[in-house]
Coordinates of N, CA and C in Angstrom, one line a residue:
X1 N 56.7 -58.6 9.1 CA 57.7 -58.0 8.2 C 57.0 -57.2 7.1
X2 N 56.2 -57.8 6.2 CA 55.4 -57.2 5.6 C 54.8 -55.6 5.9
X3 N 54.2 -55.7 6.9 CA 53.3 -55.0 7.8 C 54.2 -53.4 7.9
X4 N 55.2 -54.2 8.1 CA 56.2 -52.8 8.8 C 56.6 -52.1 7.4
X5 N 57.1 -53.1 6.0 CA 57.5 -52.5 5.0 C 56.4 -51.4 4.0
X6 N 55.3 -51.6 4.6 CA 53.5 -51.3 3.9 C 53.4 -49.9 4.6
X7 N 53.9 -50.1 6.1 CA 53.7 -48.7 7.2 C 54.9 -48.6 6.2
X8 N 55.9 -48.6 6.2 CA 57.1 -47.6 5.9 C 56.8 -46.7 4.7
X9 N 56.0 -47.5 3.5 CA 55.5 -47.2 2.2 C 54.8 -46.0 2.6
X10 N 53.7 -46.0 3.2 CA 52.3 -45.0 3.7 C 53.1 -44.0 4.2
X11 N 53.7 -43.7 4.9 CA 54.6 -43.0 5.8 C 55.4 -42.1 4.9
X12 N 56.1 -42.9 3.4 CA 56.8 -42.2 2.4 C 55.6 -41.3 1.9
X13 N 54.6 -42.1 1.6 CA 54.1 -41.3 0.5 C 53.1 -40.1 1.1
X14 N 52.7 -40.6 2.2 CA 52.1 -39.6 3.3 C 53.3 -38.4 2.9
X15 N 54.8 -38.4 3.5 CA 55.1 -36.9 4.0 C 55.8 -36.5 2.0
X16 N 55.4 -37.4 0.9 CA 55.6 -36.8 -0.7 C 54.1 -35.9 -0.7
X17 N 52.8 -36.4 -0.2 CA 51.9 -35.4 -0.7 C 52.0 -34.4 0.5
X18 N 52.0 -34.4 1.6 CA 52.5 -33.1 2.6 C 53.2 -31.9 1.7
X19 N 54.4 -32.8 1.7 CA 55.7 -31.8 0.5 C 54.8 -31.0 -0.8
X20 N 54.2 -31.7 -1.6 CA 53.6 -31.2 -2.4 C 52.7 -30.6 -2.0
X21 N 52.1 -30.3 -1.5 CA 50.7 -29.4 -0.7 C 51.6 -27.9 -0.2
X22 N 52.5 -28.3 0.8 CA 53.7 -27.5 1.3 C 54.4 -26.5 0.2
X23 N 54.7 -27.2 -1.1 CA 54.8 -26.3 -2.3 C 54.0 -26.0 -2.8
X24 N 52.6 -26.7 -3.0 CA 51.7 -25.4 -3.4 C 51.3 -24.7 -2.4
X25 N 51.5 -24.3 -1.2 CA 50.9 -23.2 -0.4 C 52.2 -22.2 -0.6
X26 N 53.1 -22.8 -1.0 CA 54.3 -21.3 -1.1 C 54.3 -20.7 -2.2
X27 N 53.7 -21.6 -3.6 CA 53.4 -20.8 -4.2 C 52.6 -19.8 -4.9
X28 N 51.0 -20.0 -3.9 CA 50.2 -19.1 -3.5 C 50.7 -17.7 -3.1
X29 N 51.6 -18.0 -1.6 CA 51.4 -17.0 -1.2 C 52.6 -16.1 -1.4
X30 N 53.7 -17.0 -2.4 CA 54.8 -16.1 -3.0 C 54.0 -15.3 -4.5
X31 N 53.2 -15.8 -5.0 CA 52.4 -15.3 -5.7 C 51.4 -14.1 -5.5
X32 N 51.3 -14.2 -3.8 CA 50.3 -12.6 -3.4 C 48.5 -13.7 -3.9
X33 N 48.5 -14.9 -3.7 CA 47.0 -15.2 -3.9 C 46.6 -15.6 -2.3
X34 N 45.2 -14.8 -2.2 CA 44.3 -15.5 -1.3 C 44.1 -16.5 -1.2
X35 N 44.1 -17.5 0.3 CA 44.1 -18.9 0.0 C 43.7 -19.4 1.6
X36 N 43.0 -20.8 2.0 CA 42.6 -20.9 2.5 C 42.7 -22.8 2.7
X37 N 43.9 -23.3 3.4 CA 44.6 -25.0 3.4 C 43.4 -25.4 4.3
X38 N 43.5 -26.7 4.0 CA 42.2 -27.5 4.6 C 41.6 -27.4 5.1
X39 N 40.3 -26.2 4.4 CA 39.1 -25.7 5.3 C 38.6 -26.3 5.8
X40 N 37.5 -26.8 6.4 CA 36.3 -27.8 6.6 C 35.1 -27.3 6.2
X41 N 34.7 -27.9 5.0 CA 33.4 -27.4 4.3 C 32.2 -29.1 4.0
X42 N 31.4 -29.0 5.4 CA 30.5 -29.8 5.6 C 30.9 -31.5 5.4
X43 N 32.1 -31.8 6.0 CA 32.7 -33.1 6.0 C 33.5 -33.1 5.3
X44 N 33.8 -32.4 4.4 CA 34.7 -32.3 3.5 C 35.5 -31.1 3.9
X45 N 37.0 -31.7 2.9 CA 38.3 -30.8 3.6 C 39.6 -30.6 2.2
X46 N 38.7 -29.9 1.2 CA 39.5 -29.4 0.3 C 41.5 -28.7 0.7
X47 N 41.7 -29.2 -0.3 CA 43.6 -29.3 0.2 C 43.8 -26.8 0.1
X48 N 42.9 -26.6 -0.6 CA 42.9 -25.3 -1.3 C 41.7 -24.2 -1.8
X49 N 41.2 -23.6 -0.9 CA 39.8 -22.8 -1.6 C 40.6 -21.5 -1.9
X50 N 39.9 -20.8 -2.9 CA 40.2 -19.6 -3.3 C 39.4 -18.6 -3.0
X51 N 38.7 -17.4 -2.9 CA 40.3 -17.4 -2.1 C 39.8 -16.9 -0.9
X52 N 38.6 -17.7 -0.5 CA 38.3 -17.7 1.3 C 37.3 -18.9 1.3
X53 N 37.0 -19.7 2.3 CA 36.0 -20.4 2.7 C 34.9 -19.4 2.4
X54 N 34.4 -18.0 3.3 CA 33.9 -17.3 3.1 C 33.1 -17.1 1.8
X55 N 34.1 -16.9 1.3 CA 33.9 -16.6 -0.2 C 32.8 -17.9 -0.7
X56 N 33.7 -19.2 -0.9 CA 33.0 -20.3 -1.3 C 31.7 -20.9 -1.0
X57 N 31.3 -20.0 0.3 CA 30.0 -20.5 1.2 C 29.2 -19.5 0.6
X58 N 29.2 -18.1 0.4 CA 28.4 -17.3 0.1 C 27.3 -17.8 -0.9
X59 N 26.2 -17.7 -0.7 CA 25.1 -17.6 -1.0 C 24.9 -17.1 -2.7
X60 N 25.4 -15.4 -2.8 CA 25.3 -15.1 -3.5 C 26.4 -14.6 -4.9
X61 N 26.9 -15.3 -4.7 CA 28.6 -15.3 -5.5 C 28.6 -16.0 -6.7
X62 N 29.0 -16.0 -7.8 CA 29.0 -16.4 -9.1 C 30.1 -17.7 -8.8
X63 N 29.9 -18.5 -10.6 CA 30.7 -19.3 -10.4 C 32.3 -19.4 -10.3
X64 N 32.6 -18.0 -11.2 CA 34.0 -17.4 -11.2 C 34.5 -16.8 -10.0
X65 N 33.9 -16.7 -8.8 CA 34.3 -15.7 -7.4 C 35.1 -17.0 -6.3
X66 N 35.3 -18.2 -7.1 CA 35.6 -19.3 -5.9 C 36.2 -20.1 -6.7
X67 N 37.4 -21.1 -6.3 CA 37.7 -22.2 -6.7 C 38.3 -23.0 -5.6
X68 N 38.1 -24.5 -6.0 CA 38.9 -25.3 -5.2 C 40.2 -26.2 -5.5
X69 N 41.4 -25.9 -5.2 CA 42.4 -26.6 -5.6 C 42.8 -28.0 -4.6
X70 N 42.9 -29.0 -5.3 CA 43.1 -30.4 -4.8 C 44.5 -30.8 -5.6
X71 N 45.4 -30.9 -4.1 CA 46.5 -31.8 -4.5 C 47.2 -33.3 -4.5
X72 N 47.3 -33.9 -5.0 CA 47.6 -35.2 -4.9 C 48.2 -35.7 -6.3
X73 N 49.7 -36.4 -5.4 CA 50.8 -36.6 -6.0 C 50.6 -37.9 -7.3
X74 N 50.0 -38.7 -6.4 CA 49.8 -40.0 -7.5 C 48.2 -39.9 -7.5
X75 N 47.2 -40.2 -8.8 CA 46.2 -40.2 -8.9 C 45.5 -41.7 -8.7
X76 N 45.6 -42.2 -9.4 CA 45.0 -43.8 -9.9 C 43.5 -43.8 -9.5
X77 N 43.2 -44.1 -8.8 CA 41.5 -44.0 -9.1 C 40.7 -42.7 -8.1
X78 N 42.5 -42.1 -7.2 CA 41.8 -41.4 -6.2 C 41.1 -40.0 -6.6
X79 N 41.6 -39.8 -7.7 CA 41.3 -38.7 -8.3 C 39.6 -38.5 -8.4
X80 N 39.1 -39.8 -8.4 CA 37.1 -39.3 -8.0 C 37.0 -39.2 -6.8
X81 N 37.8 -38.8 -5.7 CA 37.3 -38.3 -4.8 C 37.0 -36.9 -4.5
X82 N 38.2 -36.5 -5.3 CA 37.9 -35.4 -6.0 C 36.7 -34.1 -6.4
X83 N 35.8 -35.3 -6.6 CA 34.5 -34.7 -7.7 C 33.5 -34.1 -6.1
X84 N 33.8 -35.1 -5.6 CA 32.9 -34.4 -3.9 C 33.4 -33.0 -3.1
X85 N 34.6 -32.7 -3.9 CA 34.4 -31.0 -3.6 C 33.8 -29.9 -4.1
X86 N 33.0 -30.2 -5.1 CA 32.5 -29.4 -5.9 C 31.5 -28.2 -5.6
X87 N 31.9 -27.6 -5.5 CA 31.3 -26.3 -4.7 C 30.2 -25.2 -5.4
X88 N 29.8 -25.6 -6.9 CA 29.5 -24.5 -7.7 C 30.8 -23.4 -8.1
X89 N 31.7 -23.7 -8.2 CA 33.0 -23.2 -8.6 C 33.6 -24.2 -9.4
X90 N 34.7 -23.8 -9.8 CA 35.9 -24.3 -10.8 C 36.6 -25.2 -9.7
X91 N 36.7 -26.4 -10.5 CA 37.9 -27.3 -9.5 C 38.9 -27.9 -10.6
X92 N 39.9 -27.8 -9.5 CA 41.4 -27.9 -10.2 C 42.1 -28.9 -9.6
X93 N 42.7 -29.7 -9.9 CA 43.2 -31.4 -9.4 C 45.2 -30.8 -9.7
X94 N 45.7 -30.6 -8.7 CA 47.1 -30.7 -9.4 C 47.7 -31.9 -8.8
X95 N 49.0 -32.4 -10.0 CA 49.4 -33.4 -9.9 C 51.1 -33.2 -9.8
X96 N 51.4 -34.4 -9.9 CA 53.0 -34.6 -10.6 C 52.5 -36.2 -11.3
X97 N 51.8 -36.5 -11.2 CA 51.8 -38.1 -11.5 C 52.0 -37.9 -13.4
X98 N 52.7 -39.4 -13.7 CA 53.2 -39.0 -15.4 C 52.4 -40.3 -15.8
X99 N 51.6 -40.7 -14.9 CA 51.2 -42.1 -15.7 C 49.5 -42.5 -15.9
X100 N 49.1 -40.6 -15.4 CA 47.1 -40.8 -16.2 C 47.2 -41.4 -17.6
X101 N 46.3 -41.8 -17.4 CA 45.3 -42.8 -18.7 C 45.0 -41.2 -19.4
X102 N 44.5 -41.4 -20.4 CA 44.3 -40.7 -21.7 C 42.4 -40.9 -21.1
X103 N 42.1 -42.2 -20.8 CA 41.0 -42.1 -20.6 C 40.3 -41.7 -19.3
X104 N 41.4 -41.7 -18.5 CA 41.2 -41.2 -17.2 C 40.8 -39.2 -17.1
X105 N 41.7 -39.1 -18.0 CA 41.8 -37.9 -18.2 C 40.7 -37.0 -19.2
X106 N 40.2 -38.4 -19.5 CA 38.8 -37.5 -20.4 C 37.8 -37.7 -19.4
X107 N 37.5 -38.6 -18.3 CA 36.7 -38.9 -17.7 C 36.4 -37.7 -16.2
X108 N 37.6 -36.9 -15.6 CA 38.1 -35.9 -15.3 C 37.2 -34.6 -16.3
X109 N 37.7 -34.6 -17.2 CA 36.8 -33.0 -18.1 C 35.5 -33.7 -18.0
X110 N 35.1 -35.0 -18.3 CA 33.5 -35.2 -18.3 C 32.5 -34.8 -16.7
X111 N 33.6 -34.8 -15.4 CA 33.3 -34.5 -14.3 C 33.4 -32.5 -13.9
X112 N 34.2 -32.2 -15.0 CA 34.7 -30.9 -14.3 C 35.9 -30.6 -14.1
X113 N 36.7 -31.4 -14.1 CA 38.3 -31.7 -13.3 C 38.7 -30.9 -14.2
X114 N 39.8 -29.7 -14.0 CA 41.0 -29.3 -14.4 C 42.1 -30.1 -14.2
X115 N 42.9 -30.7 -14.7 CA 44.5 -31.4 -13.7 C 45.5 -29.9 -14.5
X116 N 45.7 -30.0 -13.0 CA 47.3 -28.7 -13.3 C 48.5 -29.3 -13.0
X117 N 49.4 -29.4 -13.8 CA 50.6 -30.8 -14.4 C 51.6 -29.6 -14.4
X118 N 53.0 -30.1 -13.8 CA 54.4 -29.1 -14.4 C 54.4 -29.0 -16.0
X119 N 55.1 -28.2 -16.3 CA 55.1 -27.7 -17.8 C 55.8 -29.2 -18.7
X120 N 56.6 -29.6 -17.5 CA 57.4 -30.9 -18.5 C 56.7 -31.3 -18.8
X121 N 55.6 -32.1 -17.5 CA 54.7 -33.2 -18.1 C 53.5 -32.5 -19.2
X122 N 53.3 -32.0 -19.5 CA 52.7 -31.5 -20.2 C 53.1 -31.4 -21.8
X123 N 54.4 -31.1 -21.4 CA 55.1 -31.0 -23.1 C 55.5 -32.6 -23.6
X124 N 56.1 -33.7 -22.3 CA 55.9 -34.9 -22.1 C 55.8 -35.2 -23.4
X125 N 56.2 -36.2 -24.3 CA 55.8 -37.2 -25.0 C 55.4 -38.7 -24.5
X126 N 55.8 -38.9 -23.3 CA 55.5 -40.4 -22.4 C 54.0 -40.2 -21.7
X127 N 53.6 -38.6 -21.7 CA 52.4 -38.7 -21.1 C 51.4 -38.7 -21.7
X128 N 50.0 -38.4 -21.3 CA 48.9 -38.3 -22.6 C 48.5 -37.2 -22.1
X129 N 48.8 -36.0 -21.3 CA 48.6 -34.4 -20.9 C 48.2 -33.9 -22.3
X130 N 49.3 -33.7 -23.4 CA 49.4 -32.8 -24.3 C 48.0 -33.3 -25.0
X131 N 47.6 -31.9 -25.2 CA 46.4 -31.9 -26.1 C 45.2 -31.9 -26.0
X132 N 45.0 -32.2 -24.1 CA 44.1 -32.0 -23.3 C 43.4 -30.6 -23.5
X133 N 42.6 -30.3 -23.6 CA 41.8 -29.4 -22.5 C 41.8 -28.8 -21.1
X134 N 41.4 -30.2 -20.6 CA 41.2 -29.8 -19.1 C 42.9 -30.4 -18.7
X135 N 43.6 -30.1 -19.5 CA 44.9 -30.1 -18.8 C 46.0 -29.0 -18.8
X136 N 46.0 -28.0 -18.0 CA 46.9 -27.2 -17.8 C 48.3 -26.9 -17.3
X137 N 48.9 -26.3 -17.4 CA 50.7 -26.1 -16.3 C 49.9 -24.7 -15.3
X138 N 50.9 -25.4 -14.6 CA 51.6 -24.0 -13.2 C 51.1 -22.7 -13.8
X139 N 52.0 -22.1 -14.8 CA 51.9 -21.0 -15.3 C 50.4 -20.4 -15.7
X140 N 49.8 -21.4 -16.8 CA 48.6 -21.0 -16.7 C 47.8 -21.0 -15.8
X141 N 47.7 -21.8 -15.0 CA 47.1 -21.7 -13.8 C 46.6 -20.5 -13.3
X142 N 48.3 -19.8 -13.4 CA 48.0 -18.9 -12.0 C 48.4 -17.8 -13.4
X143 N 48.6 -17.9 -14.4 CA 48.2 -16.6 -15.6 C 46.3 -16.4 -15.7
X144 N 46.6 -17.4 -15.8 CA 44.7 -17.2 -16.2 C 43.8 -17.8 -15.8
X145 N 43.8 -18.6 -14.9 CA 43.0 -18.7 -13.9 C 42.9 -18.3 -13.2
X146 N 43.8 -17.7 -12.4 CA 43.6 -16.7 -11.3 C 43.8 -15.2 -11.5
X147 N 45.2 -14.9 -12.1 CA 45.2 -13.1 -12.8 C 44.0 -12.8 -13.8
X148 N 43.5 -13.6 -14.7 CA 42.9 -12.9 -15.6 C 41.7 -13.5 -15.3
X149 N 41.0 -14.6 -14.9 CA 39.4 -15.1 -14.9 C 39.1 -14.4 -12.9
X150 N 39.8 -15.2 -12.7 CA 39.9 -14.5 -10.9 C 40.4 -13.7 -10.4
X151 N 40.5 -12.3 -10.9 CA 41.4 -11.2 -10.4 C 41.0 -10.8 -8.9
X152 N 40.2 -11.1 -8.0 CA 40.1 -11.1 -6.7 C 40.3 -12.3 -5.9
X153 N 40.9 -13.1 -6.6 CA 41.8 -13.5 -5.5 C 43.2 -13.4 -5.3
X154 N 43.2 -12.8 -6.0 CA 45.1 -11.6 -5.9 C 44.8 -10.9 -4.2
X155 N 46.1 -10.9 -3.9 CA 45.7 -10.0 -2.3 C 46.6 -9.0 -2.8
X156 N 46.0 -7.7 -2.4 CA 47.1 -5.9 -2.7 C 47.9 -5.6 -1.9

C-alpha cells in the first residue's frame, strides 16, 4: 500500500516539473528567444541552453554568448545538482519553491546559482528571496539577462 501511495507521489510531482519546464519553453519561444530543451552535453542534460548547444560547446565564445537554464519546481538539497552544469557561462536555477533557506540561498550565489522566482515570491514576506542578489523574477530575467546582457539570443 505504501509503495503504490510513494509511486502515486513521484508520478504527481514527475508530470508538476514537466508542466513547469513546459511553461518555461513557451515562454521562450513566445518571447522570440533561442533555446535548446534537454541537450545532451557530455552526460549531462541541462532542462535549457541558450541559445544553442552549439553555441555553449564553442571553443571560442565568451562567458556572456551562453547560458544554462535549470528548472525544478521544489529545491531542497536538489538544487546542487545543479552546479554540474556549469559550462563557463551564466547559470540560472528557476523555481516556484517558497520554502529556500536564506542560507541555502547564499550557498547558491557562493556556487554561481542565479534562482529565477515569480515576482510574488520575490516580493513574498514568507520567503527569504527579497534582498537577494542572486535572486531574480521572470521579468528580469528575460529584461536583462537575455535583451540587454544577451542580445543574441533573441531570434529576428
Amino acid at each position: 500500500m505504501d509503495a503504490t501511495f510513494l509511486s502515486a507521489s513521484q508520478h504527481r510531482k514527475s508530470r508538476a516539473g514537466r508542466s513547469f519546464e513546459q511553461h518555461i519553453s513557451r515562454l521562450l519561444r513566445d518571447g522570440r528567444i533561442a533555446f535548446e530543451e534537454q541537450a545532451v552535453t557530455g552526460g549531462r542534460r541541462p532542462d535549457f541552453v541558450l541559445p544553442s548547444l552549439v553555441v555553449l560547446k564553442a571553443k571560442k565564445r565568451t562567458f556572456e554568448e551562453a547560458m544554462v537554464l535549470s528548472a525544478k519546481t521544489t529545491l531542497r538539497e536538489r538544487w546542487k545538482q545543479v552546479t554540474m552544469e556549469k559550462f563557463n557561462c551564466a547559470l540560472f536555477l528557476a523555481t516556484v519553491d517558497d520554502r529556500v533557506s536564506s542560507a541555502a540561498i547564499d550557498d547558491m550565489n557562493n556556487q554561481g546559482i542565479h534562482l529565477v522566482v515569480p515576482e510574488s515570491l520575490k516580493k513574498s514576506k514568507e520567503t527569504c528571496y527579497n534582498g537577494k542578489t542572486n535572486v531574480i523574477t521572470f521579468r528580469e530575467f528575460f529584461d536583462e539577462e537575455i535583451s540587454l546582457k544577451r542580445p543574441s539570443c533573441r531570434q529576428i
